[in-house]
PDB file of C-alpha atoms in Angstrom:
ATOM      1  CA  MET B1249      -0.217  -0.312   0.134  1.00  0.00           C
ATOM      2  CA  THR B1250       1.359   3.217  -0.648  1.00  0.00           C
ATOM      3  CA  ALA B1251       1.228   6.415   1.227  1.00  0.00           C
ATOM      4  CA  PRO B1252      -0.730   9.352   0.361  1.00  0.00           C
ATOM      5  CA  SER B1253       0.784  12.190  -1.622  1.00  0.00           C
ATOM      6  CA  ASP B1254       1.283  15.257  -0.142  1.00  0.00           C
ATOM      7  CA  PRO B1255      -0.244  18.053  -1.290  1.00  0.00           C
ATOM      8  CA  HIS B1256       2.056  20.683  -0.174  1.00  0.00           C
ATOM      9  CA  PRO B1257       5.345  19.346  -0.571  1.00  0.00           C
ATOM     10  CA  ASP B1258       8.353  20.950   1.260  1.00  0.00           C
ATOM     11  CA  PRO B1259       9.926  23.712  -0.847  1.00  0.00           C
ATOM     12  CA  VAL B1260      13.500  22.796  -2.157  1.00  0.00           C
ATOM     13  CA  PRO B1261      16.196  24.421   0.006  1.00  0.00           C
ATOM     14  CA  GLU B1262      18.339  26.841  -2.080  1.00  0.00           C
ATOM     15  CA  ALA B1263      21.836  25.102  -1.268  1.00  0.00           C
ATOM     16  CA  ALA B1264      20.127  21.996  -3.090  1.00  0.00           C
ATOM     17  CA  ALA B1265      19.609  24.040  -5.909  1.00  0.00           C
ATOM     18  CA  GLU B1266      21.265  23.695  -9.216  1.00  0.00           C
ATOM     19  CA  PRO B1267      24.618  25.298  -9.199  1.00  0.00           C
ATOM     20  CA  SER B1268      25.352  28.358 -11.159  1.00  0.00           C
ATOM     21  CA  ALA B1269      27.282  28.373 -14.242  1.00  0.00           C
ATOM     22  CA  GLY B1270      27.151  32.187 -14.842  1.00  0.00           C
ATOM     23  CA  ALA B1271      28.786  33.690 -12.320  1.00  0.00           C
ATOM     24  CA  ARG B1272      31.529  35.706 -13.970  1.00  0.00           C
ATOM     25  CA  ALA B1273      34.908  34.988 -12.470  1.00  0.00           C
ATOM     26  CA  ARG B1274      37.157  37.949 -11.543  1.00  0.00           C
ATOM     27  CA  ARG B1275      40.972  38.640 -11.092  1.00  0.00           C
ATOM     28  CA  PHE B1276      41.546  38.400  -7.494  1.00  0.00           C
ATOM     29  CA  TRP B1277      42.766  41.833  -6.052  1.00  0.00           C
ATOM     30  CA  SER B1278      46.169  41.956  -4.158  1.00  0.00           C
ATOM     31  CA  VAL B1279      46.016  43.806  -0.927  1.00  0.00           C
ATOM     32  CA  ARG B1280      49.083  45.948  -1.702  1.00  0.00           C
ATOM     33  CA  ARG B1281      50.240  45.378   2.177  1.00  0.00           C
ATOM     34  CA  ILE B1282      54.047  46.821   1.698  1.00  0.00           C
ATOM     35  CA  PRO B1283      53.075  49.757  -0.929  1.00  0.00           C
ATOM     36  CA  ALA B1284      50.323  51.165   1.613  1.00  0.00           C
ATOM     37  CA  ALA B1285      52.911  50.501   4.779  1.00  0.00           C
ATOM     38  CA  VAL B1286      55.689  52.753   2.900  1.00  0.00           C
ATOM     39  CA  LEU B1287      53.084  55.662   2.068  1.00  0.00           C
ATOM     40  CA  ALA B1288      51.490  55.376   5.483  1.00  0.00           C
ATOM     41  CA  ALA B1289      55.104  55.745   7.114  1.00  0.00           C
ATOM     42  CA  VAL B1290      56.481  58.233   4.896  1.00  0.00           C
ATOM     43  CA  LEU B1291      53.643  60.508   5.165  1.00  0.00           C
ATOM     44  CA  LEU B1292      52.922  59.815   8.740  1.00  0.00           C
ATOM     45  CA  GLY B1293      56.785  60.818   9.205  1.00  0.00           C
ATOM     46  CA  GLY B1294      56.642  63.857   7.541  1.00  0.00           C
ATOM     47  CA  ALA B1295      53.312  64.819   9.062  1.00  0.00           C
ATOM     48  CA  GLY B1296      55.047  64.442  12.489  1.00  0.00           C
ATOM     49  CA  LEU B1297      58.010  65.841  12.039  1.00  0.00           C
ATOM     50  CA  LEU B1298      56.431  69.070  10.624  1.00  0.00           C
ATOM     51  CA  LEU B1299      53.931  69.460  13.247  1.00  0.00           C
ATOM     52  CA  TYR B1300      56.689  69.140  15.789  1.00  0.00           C
ATOM     53  CA  ASP B1301      58.653  71.817  14.090  1.00  0.00           C
ATOM     54  CA  VAL B1302      55.519  74.114  13.824  1.00  0.00           C
ATOM     55  CA  ALA B1303      54.679  73.581  17.557  1.00  0.00           C
ATOM     56  CA  ALA B1304      58.544  74.278  18.590  1.00  0.00           C
ATOM     57  CA  VAL B1305      58.384  77.646  16.266  1.00  0.00           C
ATOM     58  CA  ARG B1306      55.289  78.261  18.376  1.00  0.00           C
ATOM     59  CA  ALA B1307      56.738  77.959  21.344  1.00  0.00           C
ATOM     60  CA  GLY B1308      59.655  80.809  20.586  1.00  0.00           C
ATOM     61  CA  ARG B1309      62.126  78.365  19.174  1.00  0.00           C
ATOM     62  CA  THR B1310      63.723  78.800  15.711  1.00  0.00           C
ATOM     63  CA  ALA B1311      62.612  76.497  13.012  1.00  0.00           C
ATOM     64  CA  MET B1312      64.956  73.788  12.103  1.00  0.00           C
ATOM     65  CA  ALA B1313      67.163  74.264   9.276  1.00  0.00           C
ATOM     66  CA  TRP B1314      65.954  71.950   6.364  1.00  0.00           C
ATOM     67  CA  ARG B1315      62.347  74.378   6.899  1.00  0.00           C
ATOM     68  CA  ARG B1316      64.035  77.503   6.552  1.00  0.00           C
ATOM     69  CA  SER B1317      66.128  76.028   3.591  1.00  0.00           C
ATOM     70  CA  LEU B1318      63.015  74.744   1.325  1.00  0.00           C
ATOM     71  CA  ALA B1319      60.794  77.980   2.195  1.00  0.00           C
ATOM     72  CA  HIS B1320      63.777  79.970   0.850  1.00  0.00           C
ATOM     73  CA  GLN B1321      63.985  77.872  -2.072  1.00  0.00           C
ATOM     74  CA  LEU B1322      60.666  78.015  -2.747  1.00  0.00           C
ATOM     75  CA  GLU B1323      60.476  81.777  -2.656  1.00  0.00           C
ATOM     76  CA  THR B1324      63.342  81.920  -4.486  1.00  0.00           C
ATOM     77  CA  ARG B1325      63.532  79.518  -7.448  1.00  0.00           C
ATOM     78  CA  PRO B1326      60.945  80.293 -10.421  1.00  0.00           C
ATOM     79  CA  LEU B1327      58.724  77.914 -11.698  1.00  0.00           C
ATOM     80  CA  ASP B1328      60.552  77.059 -14.579  1.00  0.00           C
ATOM     81  CA  ASP B1329      63.815  75.934 -12.870  1.00  0.00           C
ATOM     82  CA  PRO B1330      64.617  72.533 -14.048  1.00  0.00           C
ATOM     83  CA  TRP B1331      64.764  71.432  -9.999  1.00  0.00           C
ATOM     84  CA  VAL B1332      61.175  72.865  -9.490  1.00  0.00           C
ATOM     85  CA  LEU B1333      59.920  70.739 -13.001  1.00  0.00           C
ATOM     86  CA  ALA B1334      61.989  67.837 -12.110  1.00  0.00           C
ATOM     87  CA  ALA B1335      60.500  67.550  -8.490  1.00  0.00           C
ATOM     88  CA  ALA B1336      56.869  68.245  -9.872  1.00  0.00           C
ATOM     89  CA  ALA B1337      57.516  65.551 -12.736  1.00  0.00           C
ATOM     90  CA  LEU B1338      58.626  63.179  -9.562  1.00  0.00           C
ATOM     91  CA  ALA B1339      55.536  63.888  -7.362  1.00  0.00           C
ATOM     92  CA  ALA B1340      53.266  63.163 -10.650  1.00  0.00           C
ATOM     93  CA  LEU B1341      54.930  59.946 -11.723  1.00  0.00           C
ATOM     94  CA  ILE B1342      54.395  58.929  -7.872  1.00  0.00           C
ATOM     95  CA  GLY B1343      51.075  59.881  -8.337  1.00  0.00           C
ATOM     96  CA  LEU B1344      50.257  57.918 -11.434  1.00  0.00           C
ATOM     97  CA  TRP B1345      51.784  55.069  -9.945  1.00  0.00           C
ATOM     98  CA  LEU B1346      49.464  54.960  -6.900  1.00  0.00           C
ATOM     99  CA  LEU B1347      46.673  55.582  -9.020  1.00  0.00           C
ATOM    100  CA  LEU B1348      47.602  52.292 -10.744  1.00  0.00           C
ATOM    101  CA  LEU B1349      48.002  50.184  -7.905  1.00  0.00           C
ATOM    102  CA  ALA B1350      44.672  51.548  -6.674  1.00  0.00           C
ATOM    103  CA  LEU B1351      42.991  50.694 -10.021  1.00  0.00           C
ATOM    104  CA  THR B1352      44.481  47.363 -11.151  1.00  0.00           C
ATOM    105  CA  PRO B1353      43.947  44.247  -9.546  1.00  0.00           C
ATOM    106  CA  GLY B1354      47.542  42.522  -9.456  1.00  0.00           C
ATOM    107  CA  LEU B1355      48.033  38.979  -8.446  1.00  0.00           C
ATOM    108  CA  ARG B1356      49.051  38.189 -11.829  1.00  0.00           C
ATOM    109  CA  GLY B1357      50.591  34.804 -10.326  1.00  0.00           C
ATOM    110  CA  VAL B1358      46.528  33.558  -9.609  1.00  0.00           C
ATOM    111  CA  LEU B1359      44.773  32.764 -12.820  1.00  0.00           C
ATOM    112  CA  PRO B1360      40.809  32.634 -11.433  1.00  0.00           C
ATOM    113  CA  MET B1361      38.762  29.053 -11.936  1.00  0.00           C
ATOM    114  CA  LEU B1362      35.325  28.893 -12.960  1.00  0.00           C
ATOM    115  CA  ARG B1363      32.627  30.052 -10.532  1.00  0.00           C
ATOM    116  CA  THR B1364      30.042  27.281 -10.238  1.00  0.00           C
ATOM    117  CA  TYR B1365      28.591  28.757  -7.285  1.00  0.00           C
ATOM    118  CA  PRO B1366      28.021  32.549  -6.882  1.00  0.00           C
ATOM    119  CA  ASP B1367      29.474  32.804  -3.540  1.00  0.00           C
ATOM    120  CA  VAL B1368      32.592  30.704  -3.833  1.00  0.00           C
ATOM    121  CA  ARG B1369      35.824  31.999  -5.691  1.00  0.00           C
ATOM    122  CA  ALA B1370      38.940  29.635  -6.357  1.00  0.00           C
ATOM    123  CA  GLY B1371      42.335  30.152  -8.397  1.00  0.00           C
ATOM    124  CA  LEU B1372      45.231  28.103  -8.860  1.00  0.00           C
ATOM    125  CA  ASP B1373      49.382  29.483  -9.081  1.00  0.00           C
ATOM    126  CA  ARG B1374      50.789  29.643 -12.514  1.00  0.00           C
ATOM    127  CA  GLU B1375      53.636  27.620 -10.668  1.00  0.00           C
ATOM    128  CA  ALA B1376      50.724  24.903 -10.044  1.00  0.00           C
ATOM    129  CA  VAL B1377      49.340  24.749 -13.158  1.00  0.00           C
ATOM    130  CA  ALA B1378      52.619  24.724 -15.071  1.00  0.00           C
ATOM    131  CA  LEU B1379      53.592  21.642 -12.732  1.00  0.00           C
ATOM    132  CA  VAL B1380      50.656  19.873 -13.674  1.00  0.00           C
ATOM    133  CA  LEU B1381      51.091  20.532 -17.342  1.00  0.00           C
ATOM    134  CA  ARG B1382      54.635  19.339 -17.186  1.00  0.00           C
ATOM    135  CA  ASP B1383      53.374  15.782 -15.228  1.00  0.00           C
ATOM    136  CA  ARG B1384      50.824  15.501 -18.156  1.00  0.00           C
ATOM    137  CA  ALA B1385      53.395  16.243 -20.871  1.00  0.00           C
ATOM    138  CA  MET B1386      55.934  13.626 -19.209  1.00  0.00           C
ATOM    139  CA  GLU B1387      53.371  11.015 -20.007  1.00  0.00           C
ATOM    140  CA  VAL B1388      53.349  11.160 -24.109  1.00  0.00           C
ATOM    141  CA  SER B1389      55.485   8.730 -25.335  1.00  0.00           C
ATOM    142  CA  GLY B1390      58.926  10.099 -26.646  1.00  0.00           C
ATOM    143  CA  VAL B1391      59.148  13.162 -24.123  1.00  0.00           C
ATOM    144  CA  GLN B1392      62.378  13.277 -22.627  1.00  0.00           C
ATOM    145  CA  SER B1393      62.244  16.333 -21.117  1.00  0.00           C
ATOM    146  CA  VAL B1394      59.857  19.523 -20.731  1.00  0.00           C
ATOM    147  CA  ARG B1395      60.175  22.964 -19.617  1.00  0.00           C
ATOM    148  CA  VAL B1396      56.710  25.005 -19.323  1.00  0.00           C
ATOM    149  CA  ARG B1397      56.183  28.597 -18.375  1.00  0.00           C
ATOM    150  CA  ALA B1398      52.566  29.735 -17.953  1.00  0.00           C
ATOM    151  CA  GLY B1399      51.399  33.102 -18.171  1.00  0.00           C
ATOM    152  CA  ARG B1400      47.990  34.842 -17.856  1.00  0.00           C
ATOM    153  CA  ALA B1401      46.931  34.230 -21.632  1.00  0.00           C
ATOM    154  CA  LYS B1402      49.370  31.630 -22.969  1.00  0.00           C
ATOM    155  CA  VAL B1403      51.794  28.583 -21.780  1.00  0.00           C
ATOM    156  CA  ALA B1404      54.855  28.036 -23.180  1.00  0.00           C
ATOM    157  CA  VAL B1405      56.010  24.292 -23.680  1.00  0.00           C
ATOM    158  CA  ARG B1406      59.406  23.347 -24.868  1.00  0.00           C
ATOM    159  CA  ALA B1407      59.767  19.436 -25.032  1.00  0.00           C
ATOM    160  CA  VAL B1408      62.949  17.686 -25.484  1.00  0.00           C
ATOM    161  CA  SER B1409      62.268  14.146 -27.695  1.00  0.00           C
ATOM    162  CA  HIS B1410      64.754  11.312 -28.020  1.00  0.00           C
ATOM    163  CA  PHE B1411      62.664   8.928 -30.154  1.00  0.00           C
ATOM    164  CA  ARG B1412      59.483   9.076 -32.676  1.00  0.00           C
ATOM    165  CA  ALA B1413      58.762  11.397 -35.325  1.00  0.00           C
ATOM    166  CA  LEU B1414      59.075  15.394 -33.826  1.00  0.00           C
ATOM    167  CA  ASP B1415      55.492  16.099 -35.499  1.00  0.00           C
ATOM    168  CA  ASP B1416      54.057  12.999 -33.535  1.00  0.00           C
ATOM    169  CA  VAL B1417      54.982  13.829 -30.493  1.00  0.00           C
ATOM    170  CA  ARG B1418      54.353  17.433 -30.898  1.00  0.00           C
ATOM    171  CA  ALA B1419      50.537  16.176 -32.030  1.00  0.00           C
ATOM    172  CA  ASP B1420      50.115  14.266 -28.805  1.00  0.00           C
ATOM    173  CA  LEU B1421      51.441  16.934 -26.338  1.00  0.00           C
ATOM    174  CA  GLU B1422      48.843  19.277 -27.860  1.00  0.00           C
ATOM    175  CA  ASN B1423      46.254  16.784 -27.529  1.00  0.00           C
ATOM    176  CA  ALA B1424      47.145  15.989 -23.894  1.00  0.00           C
ATOM    177  CA  LEU B1425      48.184  19.601 -22.807  1.00  0.00           C
ATOM    178  CA  ALA B1426      44.499  20.723 -24.194  1.00  0.00           C
ATOM    179  CA  ALA B1427      43.096  18.145 -22.041  1.00  0.00           C
ATOM    180  CA  GLY B1428      44.978  19.344 -18.943  1.00  0.00           C
ATOM    181  CA  VAL B1429      44.165  23.115 -19.853  1.00  0.00           C
ATOM    182  CA  GLY B1430      40.489  21.540 -19.745  1.00  0.00           C
ATOM    183  CA  GLU B1431      40.771  19.619 -16.715  1.00  0.00           C
ATOM    184  CA  LEU B1432      42.104  22.738 -14.713  1.00  0.00           C
ATOM    185  CA  ALA B1433      38.752  24.629 -15.199  1.00  0.00           C
ATOM    186  CA  LEU B1434      39.869  28.163 -15.381  1.00  0.00           C
ATOM    187  CA  ALA B1435      37.977  30.471 -16.378  1.00  0.00           C
ATOM    188  CA  HIS B1436      40.158  31.911 -19.163  1.00  0.00           C
ATOM    189  CA  PRO B1437      41.840  29.135 -20.317  1.00  0.00           C
ATOM    190  CA  PRO B1438      45.224  29.784 -21.945  1.00  0.00           C
ATOM    191  CA  ALA B1439      46.497  29.555 -25.461  1.00  0.00           C
ATOM    192  CA  VAL B1440      48.901  26.288 -25.158  1.00  0.00           C
ATOM    193  CA  ARG B1441      51.910  26.762 -27.496  1.00  0.00           C
ATOM    194  CA  VAL B1442      54.187  23.639 -28.174  1.00  0.00           C
ATOM    195  CA  ARG B1443      58.394  23.273 -29.161  1.00  0.00           C
ATOM    196  CA  VAL B1444      59.660  19.908 -29.519  1.00  0.00           C
ATOM    197  CA  ALA B1445      63.444  19.051 -30.646  1.00  0.00           C
ATOM    198  CA  ARG B1446      65.690  17.059 -30.250  1.00  0.00           C
ATOM    199  CA  PRO B1447      68.327  16.594 -27.511  1.00  0.00           C
ATOM    200  CA  ARG B1448      71.481  18.505 -28.237  1.00  0.00           C
ATOM    201  CA  ARG B1449      74.787  15.966 -29.245  1.00  0.00           C
ATOM    202  CA  LYS B1450      77.224  16.000 -26.551  1.00  0.00           C
ATOM    203  CA  GLY B1451      81.266  16.673 -27.600  1.00  0.00           C
TER     204      GLY B1451
END
């Protein structure tokens, strides 16, 4: 005897829903602790030194020599002076560098993976990608040694084959590496460039 069907079944929880494959995988942003710490230390030191000198002048002491010299230079040097132009160019370059750090993600060594779930992010280090593809390449018959360099958009593979035709080894390597890249589930799979050569003769 079958149990009567429930006319009001429980709703399926969201966690059991089908995974979403449409989430966009973005690059990871670098925290950039070292530039931030250096900039904060420089600003803090400069502001503290200037505040101390201003407080000393207010207390009746003479200003420090560097501030008197800086005030004299700013008062006497024209705007088209080479030193003034060089200082302005340096300040502009530092500002552009800080803007570049603020607007770019950094972490070029981490390749983002496909996002199966919107709230889960994962990435692979480029060295790990190169190691995995190197192992896949060493499984190809005829390959003696392999060097793999993984970039953000391209993987360069240099293999040495001691037997079999080079074209056959290259074709097998391209197929094996294409399958290996597909198994890594990267959000932006890099293109694979394969070069195969014979080992160098000794002597």
